[in-house]
Amino acid sequence: MTKKENILVIGAGLCGSLLALRLGQRGYNVRVIEMRPDLRKVDISAGRSINLAFSDRGIKAMRLVGIQDKVEPLCIPMNGRMIHDKEGNTFMSNYSGRSHEYINSISRGLLTALLMDEAEALENVTIEFNKSCKKVDFESKKATFKDYKTKEEFKVHADMIFGTDGAGSSLRKSYYLERKFLFSFSQNYLTHGYKELTIHPTDNGGYKTYKNALHIWPRGNFMLIALPNLDGSFTVTLFLSYDEGEYNFNNLTNPEIVTKFFRKEFPDALKLMPNLVKDFFENPTAPLGTVKCSPWHYKGNTILMGDAAHAIVPFYGQGMNASFEDVVEFDNFLDNHKGDWEATFKAYEKSRKKDTDAIADLAIDNFFEMRDHVANPIFQEKRKLEMALEQYFPNEYSSKYSLVTFNENIGYHEAMTRGRAQDKAILNMIVDKAIPTAPDMTKEELKDILAKVKAETEEILDEDNLAKTLNH
Ligand SMILES: Cc1cc2nc3c(=O)[nH]c(=O)nc-3n(C[C@H](O)[C@H](O)[C@H](O)COP(=O)(O)OP(=O)(O)OC[C@H]3O[C@@H](n4cnc5c(N)ncnc54)[C@H](O)[C@@H]3O)c2cc1C
């Protein structure tokens, strides 16, 4: 066997831990250095996206490293969205008409810990904690770290450096600040931020509301969501503007106003959260942004992956899944790697970037869909129709949501292009009353609708292609 290179991975989050595991399995010598304490020993999760929606692209990555059986017990299936109106009425909107398609709620801490355990079990992988990367000299392949315990700075040299240090990446910052090559970078914040709250379990450890759903309280300009945890609790997230609307993060400044806001907008949630005020003032409010940049790599020396390369807003539940998919996609390129790292990094980025750009845009679209459209009658009609099409024609129809979430073998870009065209086709046809919308349609009627949706979708895709050709 040829001698394998020494690789430095900056950041042992979800992406970095998986990447270290995979590169370790491939025989590389991997040194991972993480800024925070070891989360397996210290609880550091309070208030920062404690659980996540985990779906097929992420599961595919677990299969790649052979740990899907260990991940499964950490998952709580969520079959659909449970929508809560202001009166506390609920209705369930399934994610798919195919019963085997659902998403999962998973603990960030437990999943990261599992990935770290698996990576560290390899003799060629090490993980160090409490050491923060300050900058990377990407020309000489040296990263400078500060050890939080000794307060000393030290340098690490490696054959290749992977920056998996999240949305505020130190490697990305070095690319940007050094100005040694043409590095494009954009960071766009939403006017909304988020705050995490908790619905605690019942006294005997049960769930206070329905377990197998992603709960949503859509309220037009803001919303509340809740995902279940294994201990019977739910992690609740409030997405709200910083400064617009009657209630916003800037004016929710005392317990009375917060309680009044929840009593008016989320009365059923308030009943489940006697701890609301305490959580509200103890937990941080954090911004939500999209980061895009290019190139991700510098020569064959360094490369960004996961949120460091493409942070997205959380409304499609895909940031972690996309970061895991980065590792799967990169791994495909390693199959043909002949020792030229620059060529491998370049080929990977060329193939991958269109997909991460697509999921970034889809995630913004879903921000509007979740907080607003899910409660809109035309949208609900469309969802019902799509459910029926998926149920009766499971091999012939997949909604945009299904293409993005459950079709791990097509890229996000393709899912977006086809999904958007289908959405447009169905919405146009509903608005024009070109298709019947009676609740109990026969299979024959649905077959007819499917044919019309397909024809209209193809027409829209052709028009889009033509427009693209003319613009070039
Ligand atoms: C509110 C919210 C909800 C979300 N919900 C979902 C969801 O439901 N589904 C989903 O798929 N995704 C979701 N995401 C997105 C998901 O959290 C990210 O996409 C995912 O964490 C990216 O993984 P990463 O490893 O690239 O980055 P991170 O998870 O941010 O990990 C980066 C790691 O690098 C370390 N680090 C940072 N700087 C340095 C440094 N200078 N030196 C050394 N180490 C450093 C950090 O401590 C951290 O451990 C959500 C995000 C948010 C904010």
Coordinates of C-alpha atoms and ligand atoms in Angstrom, one line a residue:
M1 CA 0.0 0.0 0.0
T2 CA 1.3 3.5 -0.8
K3 CA 1.9 5.8 2.1
K4 CA -1.3 7.8 2.8
E5 CA -1.2 11.6 3.4
N6 CA -1.6 13.4 6.7
I7 CA -4.8 15.3 6.8
L8 CA -5.9 18.0 9.2
V9 CA -9.6 18.5 9.7
I10 CA -10.6 21.7 11.4
G11 CA -13.8 21.3 13.4
A12 CA -15.4 18.1 14.8
G13 CA -19.0 19.0 14.2
L14 CA -21.3 16.8 12.1
C15 CA -19.5 17.1 8.8
G16 CA -15.9 17.1 10.2
S17 CA -16.6 13.9 12.4
L18 CA -18.1 12.1 9.4
L19 CA -15.3 13.2 7.1
A20 CA -12.7 12.1 9.6
L21 CA -14.4 8.7 9.9
R22 CA -14.6 8.2 6.1
L23 CA -11.0 9.4 5.4
G24 CA -9.8 7.2 8.3
Q25 CA -11.6 4.2 6.7
R26 CA -9.8 5.0 3.5
G27 CA -6.5 4.8 5.4
Y28 CA -5.5 8.4 5.6
N29 CA -3.9 9.7 8.8
V30 CA -6.4 12.1 10.1
R31 CA -5.9 14.7 12.9
V32 CA -9.1 16.5 13.9
I33 CA -8.9 19.7 16.0
E34 CA -12.1 21.1 17.6
M35 CA -12.6 24.4 19.3
R36 CA -15.2 23.4 21.8
P37 CA -14.9 20.9 24.7
D38 CA -15.7 17.2 24.0
L39 CA -19.5 17.1 23.9
R40 CA -19.4 13.5 25.1
K41 CA -18.1 14.8 28.4
V42 CA -19.6 18.3 28.8
D43 CA -23.1 19.4 28.0
I44 CA -22.7 22.3 25.6
S45 CA -26.0 22.1 23.6
A46 CA -28.3 24.5 25.5
G47 CA -30.4 26.5 23.1
R48 CA -28.5 25.7 19.8
S49 CA -30.5 23.5 17.5
I50 CA -30.6 20.5 19.8
N51 CA -32.3 18.2 17.4
L52 CA -32.4 18.1 13.6
A53 CA -34.5 16.7 10.8
F54 CA -32.5 13.8 9.4
S55 CA -33.5 12.3 6.1
D56 CA -32.5 10.1 3.2
R57 CA -29.4 12.0 2.0
G58 CA -28.0 11.9 5.6
I59 CA -29.0 8.2 5.9
K60 CA -27.1 7.4 2.7
A61 CA -24.0 8.9 4.3
M62 CA -24.4 6.7 7.3
R63 CA -24.7 3.7 5.0
L64 CA -21.4 4.7 3.4
V65 CA -19.6 4.5 6.7
G66 CA -21.5 1.4 7.8
I67 CA -23.2 2.8 10.9
Q68 CA -26.9 3.0 9.8
D69 CA -27.8 0.3 12.4
K70 CA -26.3 2.4 15.2
V71 CA -28.0 5.6 14.0
E72 CA -31.5 4.1 13.8
P73 CA -32.1 3.9 17.6
L74 CA -31.4 7.6 17.8
C75 CA -34.2 8.4 15.3
I76 CA -37.8 9.4 16.0
P77 CA -39.8 9.1 12.7
M78 CA -41.9 12.2 11.9
N79 CA -44.5 11.2 9.2
G80 CA -45.7 14.7 8.5
R81 CA -46.3 18.3 9.6
M82 CA -48.9 18.7 12.3
I83 CA -50.3 22.1 11.8
H84 CA -51.7 24.0 14.8
D85 CA -54.1 26.9 14.3
K86 CA -54.7 29.8 16.7
E87 CA -57.7 28.0 18.3
G88 CA -55.5 25.0 19.0
N89 CA -57.1 22.8 16.2
T90 CA -54.6 20.5 14.5
F91 CA -54.4 18.7 11.3
M92 CA -51.7 16.4 9.9
S93 CA -50.2 16.9 6.5
N94 CA -48.0 13.9 5.6
Y95 CA -44.6 14.4 4.0
S96 CA -45.3 11.8 1.3
G97 CA -48.1 9.6 0.0
R98 CA -45.7 6.7 0.2
S99 CA -45.8 5.3 3.8
H100 CA -42.1 4.4 3.9
E101 CA -41.1 8.0 3.3
Y102 CA -40.8 10.1 6.4
I103 CA -38.1 12.2 8.1
N104 CA -36.6 11.7 11.5
S105 CA -35.8 13.8 14.5
I106 CA -32.3 13.2 15.8
S107 CA -30.2 14.7 18.6
R108 CA -27.2 16.7 17.3
G109 CA -25.2 15.7 20.3
L110 CA -25.9 12.0 20.2
L111 CA -25.2 11.8 16.4
T112 CA -22.0 13.8 16.6
A113 CA -20.9 11.7 19.6
L114 CA -21.5 8.5 17.6
L115 CA -19.5 9.8 14.6
M116 CA -16.7 10.8 16.9
D117 CA -16.6 7.5 18.6
E118 CA -16.5 5.6 15.3
A119 CA -13.8 7.9 14.0
E120 CA -11.7 7.7 17.1
A121 CA -12.0 3.9 17.1
L122 CA -9.7 3.9 14.0
E123 CA -6.0 3.9 15.0
N124 CA -5.2 6.5 12.3
V125 CA -7.7 9.1 13.5
T126 CA -7.3 11.4 16.5
I127 CA -9.6 14.2 17.8
E128 CA -8.3 17.1 20.0
F129 CA -10.6 19.5 21.8
N130 CA -10.5 23.1 23.2
K131 CA -8.2 24.3 20.4
S132 CA -9.4 27.0 18.1
C133 CA -8.1 27.6 14.7
K134 CA -7.1 31.3 14.2
K135 CA -5.9 31.3 10.6
V136 CA -4.7 29.1 7.9
D137 CA -1.7 29.7 5.7
F138 CA -3.1 27.9 2.7
E139 CA 0.1 28.3 0.6
S140 CA 2.3 26.6 3.1
K141 CA -0.5 24.3 4.5
K142 CA 0.0 25.4 8.1
A143 CA -2.9 26.2 10.5
T144 CA -2.5 28.3 13.6
F145 CA -4.4 27.2 16.7
K146 CA -4.9 28.6 20.2
D147 CA -5.1 26.1 23.0
Y148 CA -7.8 27.3 25.4
K149 CA -6.3 25.5 28.3
T150 CA -2.6 26.5 28.0
K151 CA -3.5 29.8 26.2
E152 CA -0.6 29.0 23.9
E153 CA -0.6 29.2 20.1
F154 CA 0.8 26.4 18.0
K155 CA 1.0 25.6 14.3
V156 CA 0.0 22.4 12.5
H157 CA 1.3 21.4 9.2
A158 CA -0.5 18.8 7.0
D159 CA -0.5 17.5 3.5
M160 CA -4.1 18.7 3.1
I161 CA -6.3 20.8 5.3
F162 CA -10.1 20.4 5.4
G163 CA -12.1 23.3 6.8
T164 CA -15.3 21.8 8.4
D165 CA -15.5 24.5 11.0
G166 CA -19.1 25.6 10.3
A167 CA -20.7 28.9 9.1
G168 CA -18.0 31.1 10.7
S169 CA -15.1 29.1 9.2
S170 CA -11.6 30.2 10.0
L171 CA -10.3 28.7 6.7
R172 CA -12.9 30.6 4.8
K173 CA -11.9 33.8 6.6
S174 CA -8.3 33.3 5.7
Y175 CA -9.2 32.8 2.0
Y176 CA -11.1 36.1 2.2
L177 CA -8.7 38.2 4.2
E178 CA -5.5 37.1 2.5
R179 CA -6.7 38.2 -1.0
K180 CA -4.2 35.9 -2.7
F181 CA -6.7 34.6 -5.2
L182 CA -10.1 35.5 -6.6
F183 CA -12.3 34.4 -3.8
S184 CA -16.0 35.2 -4.0
F185 CA -18.1 35.3 -0.9
S186 CA -21.6 36.3 0.1
Q187 CA -23.4 36.2 3.4
N188 CA -27.1 37.1 3.5
Y189 CA -29.0 37.3 6.7
L190 CA -32.8 36.9 7.1
T191 CA -34.6 39.7 9.0
H192 CA -35.7 36.8 11.3
G193 CA -33.8 35.1 14.0
Y194 CA -34.6 32.0 16.1
K195 CA -34.8 31.1 19.7
E196 CA -35.1 27.6 21.2
L197 CA -37.6 26.6 23.9
T198 CA -38.6 23.3 25.4
I199 CA -41.8 21.3 26.0
H200 CA -40.8 19.1 28.9
P201 CA -42.0 15.4 29.1
T202 CA -45.0 14.4 31.2
D203 CA -44.2 13.4 34.8
N204 CA -43.9 9.7 33.7
G205 CA -41.6 10.6 30.8
G206 CA -44.3 10.6 28.1
Y207 CA -44.8 13.1 25.2
K208 CA -47.2 16.0 25.9
T209 CA -48.3 16.2 22.3
Y210 CA -48.2 13.8 19.3
K211 CA -44.8 12.3 19.0
N212 CA -44.4 11.4 15.4
A213 CA -44.7 14.7 13.7
L214 CA -42.9 18.0 13.1
H215 CA -45.3 20.4 14.8
I216 CA -45.8 23.8 13.1
W217 CA -47.7 26.9 14.3
P218 CA -47.6 29.0 11.1
R219 CA -48.6 32.6 11.6
G220 CA -47.8 34.4 8.4
N221 CA -44.8 36.5 9.3
F222 CA -43.5 34.2 12.0
M223 CA -43.9 30.6 13.3
L224 CA -43.1 28.1 16.0
I225 CA -42.0 24.6 15.3
A226 CA -41.4 21.6 17.6
L227 CA -39.4 18.3 17.1
P228 CA -39.5 15.4 19.5
N229 CA -36.6 14.1 21.5
L230 CA -36.0 10.6 22.8
D231 CA -36.6 11.6 26.5
G232 CA -40.2 12.7 25.9
S233 CA -39.4 16.4 25.5
F234 CA -39.8 18.5 22.3
T235 CA -37.3 21.2 21.2
V236 CA -39.4 24.2 20.2
T237 CA -38.0 26.9 17.9
L238 CA -39.5 30.3 17.5
F239 CA -38.7 32.0 14.2
L240 CA -39.5 35.7 14.5
S241 CA -38.4 39.1 13.0
Y242 CA -35.9 41.1 15.0
D243 CA -37.7 44.3 14.5
E244 CA -40.8 44.0 12.3
G245 CA -44.5 43.3 13.2
E246 CA -46.4 43.9 16.4
Y247 CA -44.3 41.4 18.3
N248 CA -40.6 40.9 17.5
F249 CA -37.4 39.9 19.3
N250 CA -36.5 43.5 20.0
N251 CA -39.7 44.2 21.8
L252 CA -40.3 40.9 23.6
T253 CA -38.4 42.3 26.6
N254 CA -40.3 41.2 29.7
P255 CA -42.2 38.1 30.9
E256 CA -45.6 39.8 30.6
I257 CA -45.2 40.7 26.9
V258 CA -43.8 37.2 26.1
T259 CA -46.7 35.5 27.8
K260 CA -49.2 37.8 26.1
F261 CA -47.7 37.1 22.7
F262 CA -47.8 33.3 23.2
R263 CA -51.3 33.5 24.7
K264 CA -52.5 35.3 21.6
E265 CA -50.6 33.4 18.9
F266 CA -49.8 29.9 20.3
P267 CA -52.3 29.3 23.2
D268 CA -52.1 25.5 22.9
A269 CA -48.2 25.5 22.9
L270 CA -48.2 27.9 25.9
K271 CA -50.2 25.3 27.9
L272 CA -47.5 22.8 27.3
M273 CA -44.7 25.2 28.3
P274 CA -45.0 26.4 31.9
N275 CA -41.3 27.0 31.6
L276 CA -41.7 29.4 28.7
V277 CA -40.5 32.6 30.3
K278 CA -37.5 31.1 31.9
D279 CA -36.4 29.5 28.6
F280 CA -37.1 32.6 26.6
F281 CA -34.8 34.8 28.7
E282 CA -32.1 32.2 29.3
N283 CA -31.7 31.0 25.8
P284 CA -29.9 33.0 23.1
T285 CA -31.5 34.6 20.0
A286 CA -29.5 33.7 17.0
P287 CA -29.5 35.0 13.4
L288 CA -30.1 32.9 10.3
G289 CA -28.1 33.3 7.2
T290 CA -27.0 31.9 3.9
V291 CA -23.3 31.7 3.0
K292 CA -22.2 31.1 -0.6
C293 CA -18.6 31.2 -1.7
S294 CA -16.2 30.0 -4.4
P295 CA -13.8 28.4 -5.0
W296 CA -14.0 26.1 -2.0
H297 CA -10.4 24.9 -2.4
Y298 CA -7.0 26.5 -2.8
K299 CA -4.9 24.4 -5.2
G300 CA -4.7 20.9 -3.8
N301 CA -3.8 22.3 -0.3
T302 CA -7.1 23.2 1.4
I303 CA -10.8 22.8 1.0
L304 CA -14.0 23.9 2.7
M305 CA -16.9 21.4 3.4
G306 CA -20.3 21.4 5.1
D307 CA -21.6 24.7 6.5
A308 CA -18.1 26.3 6.0
A309 CA -18.6 26.1 2.3
H310 CA -22.4 26.6 2.1
A311 CA -24.4 27.5 5.2
I312 CA -28.1 27.6 4.6
V313 CA -31.2 28.6 6.5
P314 CA -32.9 25.6 8.3
F315 CA -36.3 25.6 6.6
Y316 CA -35.8 22.5 4.4
G317 CA -34.2 20.5 7.2
Q318 CA -31.3 19.9 4.9
G319 CA -28.2 21.7 6.2
M320 CA -26.8 18.7 8.0
N321 CA -28.0 16.3 5.3
A322 CA -26.3 18.4 2.6
S323 CA -23.1 18.5 4.7
F324 CA -23.2 14.7 5.0
E325 CA -23.9 14.4 1.3
D326 CA -20.7 16.5 0.7
V327 CA -18.7 13.6 2.2
V328 CA -20.5 11.0 0.1
E329 CA -20.0 13.0 -3.1
F330 CA -16.3 13.7 -2.2
D331 CA -15.8 10.1 -1.5
N332 CA -17.0 9.2 -5.0
F333 CA -14.3 11.4 -6.4
L334 CA -11.7 9.6 -4.2
D335 CA -12.5 6.4 -6.1
N336 CA -10.9 8.0 -9.2
H337 CA -8.2 10.0 -7.3
K338 CA -4.8 9.4 -8.8
G339 CA -2.7 11.6 -6.5
D340 CA -3.5 14.9 -8.0
W341 CA -5.5 16.6 -5.2
E342 CA -6.1 19.8 -7.1
A343 CA -7.8 18.0 -9.9
T344 CA -9.9 16.0 -7.4
F345 CA -10.9 19.1 -5.4
K346 CA -11.8 20.9 -8.6
A347 CA -13.8 18.0 -10.0
Y348 CA -15.7 17.6 -6.7
E349 CA -16.5 21.3 -6.5
K350 CA -17.6 21.6 -10.1
S351 CA -20.1 18.7 -9.6
R352 CA -21.3 19.7 -6.1
K353 CA -21.7 23.5 -6.1
K354 CA -24.8 23.7 -8.3
D355 CA -26.5 21.3 -5.8
T356 CA -25.5 23.2 -2.7
D357 CA -26.6 26.5 -4.3
A358 CA -29.9 24.9 -5.2
I359 CA -30.6 23.7 -1.6
A360 CA -29.7 27.2 -0.3
D361 CA -32.4 28.7 -2.6
L362 CA -34.9 26.0 -1.8
A363 CA -34.4 26.5 1.9
I364 CA -35.3 30.2 1.5
D365 CA -38.4 29.2 -0.5
N366 CA -39.5 26.9 2.3
F367 CA -39.2 29.7 4.9
F368 CA -42.2 31.3 3.1
E369 CA -44.0 28.0 2.6
M370 CA -43.8 26.9 6.2
R371 CA -44.7 30.1 7.9
D372 CA -47.4 31.0 5.5
H373 CA -48.4 28.7 2.7
V374 CA -49.0 25.6 4.7
A375 CA -52.1 27.2 6.1
N376 CA -53.3 28.5 2.7
P377 CA -56.3 26.6 1.1
I378 CA -54.8 26.4 -2.4
F379 CA -51.5 25.1 -1.0
Q380 CA -53.4 22.5 1.0
E381 CA -55.4 21.4 -2.1
K382 CA -52.2 21.0 -4.0
R383 CA -50.6 18.9 -1.1
K384 CA -53.7 16.7 -1.0
L385 CA -53.5 16.1 -4.7
E386 CA -49.8 15.3 -4.5
M387 CA -50.4 12.9 -1.7
A388 CA -53.0 11.1 -3.7
L389 CA -50.7 11.0 -6.8
E390 CA -47.8 9.6 -4.7
Q391 CA -50.1 7.0 -3.1
Y392 CA -51.7 5.7 -6.3
F393 CA -48.7 6.2 -8.6
P394 CA -45.7 5.6 -6.3
N395 CA -43.3 5.0 -9.1
E396 CA -44.5 7.8 -11.3
Y397 CA -44.9 10.9 -9.2
S398 CA -42.7 12.6 -6.5
S399 CA -43.5 16.1 -5.2
K400 CA -40.8 18.7 -4.9
Y401 CA -40.5 17.9 -1.2
S402 CA -40.1 14.2 -1.9
L403 CA -37.5 14.8 -4.7
V404 CA -35.5 16.9 -2.3
T405 CA -35.9 14.8 0.9
F406 CA -36.4 11.2 -0.2
N407 CA -34.6 10.9 -3.5
E408 CA -31.0 10.8 -2.4
N409 CA -29.9 9.5 -5.8
I410 CA -30.7 12.7 -7.7
G411 CA -28.9 16.0 -7.0
Y412 CA -30.6 19.0 -5.3
H413 CA -30.4 21.0 -8.5
E414 CA -32.3 18.5 -10.5
A415 CA -34.8 18.1 -7.6
M416 CA -35.3 21.9 -7.5
T417 CA -35.7 22.3 -11.3
R418 CA -38.2 19.5 -11.7
G419 CA -40.0 20.2 -8.4
R420 CA -40.5 23.9 -9.2
A421 CA -41.9 23.1 -12.6
Q422 CA -44.3 20.6 -11.1
D423 CA -45.4 23.1 -8.5
K424 CA -46.0 25.7 -11.1
A425 CA -48.0 23.2 -13.3
I426 CA -50.2 22.1 -10.4
L427 CA -50.9 25.5 -9.0
N428 CA -51.7 26.9 -12.4
M429 CA -54.1 24.1 -13.1
I430 CA -55.8 24.4 -9.7
V431 CA -56.2 28.2 -10.1
D432 CA -57.5 27.8 -13.8
K433 CA -59.8 25.0 -12.6
A434 CA -58.2 22.8 -15.3
I435 CA -58.3 19.8 -12.9
P436 CA -61.0 18.7 -10.5
T437 CA -60.3 19.0 -6.8
A438 CA -63.0 17.0 -5.3
P439 CA -61.7 15.2 -2.2
D440 CA -62.4 11.6 -3.3
M441 CA -61.1 11.2 -6.8
T442 CA -61.1 7.8 -8.4
K443 CA -57.8 6.3 -9.6
E444 CA -59.0 6.9 -13.2
E445 CA -59.5 10.6 -12.5
L446 CA -56.1 10.8 -10.8
K447 CA -54.5 9.0 -13.8
D448 CA -55.9 11.7 -16.1
I449 CA -54.6 14.4 -13.8
L450 CA -51.2 12.8 -13.6
A451 CA -51.0 12.9 -17.4
K452 CA -51.9 16.6 -17.4
V453 CA -49.4 17.5 -14.7
K454 CA -46.7 15.6 -16.5
A455 CA -47.4 17.3 -19.8
E456 CA -47.6 20.8 -18.3
T457 CA -44.4 20.1 -16.3
E458 CA -42.5 19.1 -19.4
E459 CA -43.8 22.2 -21.2
I460 CA -42.6 24.4 -18.4
L461 CA -39.2 22.7 -18.3
D462 CA -38.8 23.1 -22.1
E463 CA -39.7 26.8 -21.8
D464 CA -37.1 27.2 -19.0
N465 CA -34.5 25.4 -21.1
L466 CA -35.3 27.6 -24.1
A467 CA -35.0 30.8 -21.9
K468 CA -31.7 29.6 -20.6
T469 CA -30.3 28.9 -24.1
L470 CA -31.5 32.3 -25.3
N471 CA -29.8 34.0 -22.3
H472 CA -26.4 32.4 -23.0
Ligands
LIG1 C1 -31.8 26.4 14.1 C2 -31.2 25.5 13.2 C3 -31.9 24.3 12.9 C4 -31.4 23.4 12.0 N1 -32.1 22.3 11.6 C5 -31.6 21.4 10.7 C6 -32.4 20.3 10.4 O1 -33.5 20.1 10.9 N2 -31.8 19.4 9.5 C7 -30.6 19.6 8.9 O2 -30.2 18.8 8.1 N3 -29.9 20.7 9.2 C8 -30.3 21.6 10.1 N4 -29.6 22.7 10.5 C9 -28.3 22.9 9.8 C10 -27.2 22.1 10.5 O3 -27.1 22.5 11.9 C11 -25.8 22.4 9.8 O4 -26.0 22.4 8.4 C12 -24.8 21.4 10.3 O5 -24.6 21.6 11.6 C13 -23.5 21.6 9.5 O6 -22.5 20.8 10.0 P1 -21.0 21.3 10.0 O7 -20.2 20.2 10.6 O8 -20.6 21.7 8.6 O9 -21.0 22.6 10.9 P2 -21.2 22.7 12.5 O10 -22.2 21.7 12.9 O11 -21.3 24.1 12.7 O12 -19.8 22.2 13.1 C14 -18.6 23.0 13.0 C15 -17.7 22.5 14.1 O13 -16.5 23.3 14.0 C16 -16.1 23.8 15.2 N5 -15.4 25.0 15.0 C17 -15.9 26.2 14.6 N6 -14.9 27.1 14.5 C18 -13.7 26.5 14.8 C19 -12.4 26.9 14.8 N7 -12.0 28.1 14.5 N8 -11.4 26.0 15.2 C20 -11.8 24.7 15.5 N9 -13.1 24.3 15.5 C21 -14.0 25.1 15.1 C22 -17.4 24.0 16.0 O14 -17.3 24.1 17.4 C23 -18.2 22.8 15.5 O15 -18.0 21.7 16.3 C24 -30.1 23.6 11.4 C25 -29.4 24.8 11.7 C26 -29.9 25.7 12.6 C27 -29.1 26.9 13.0

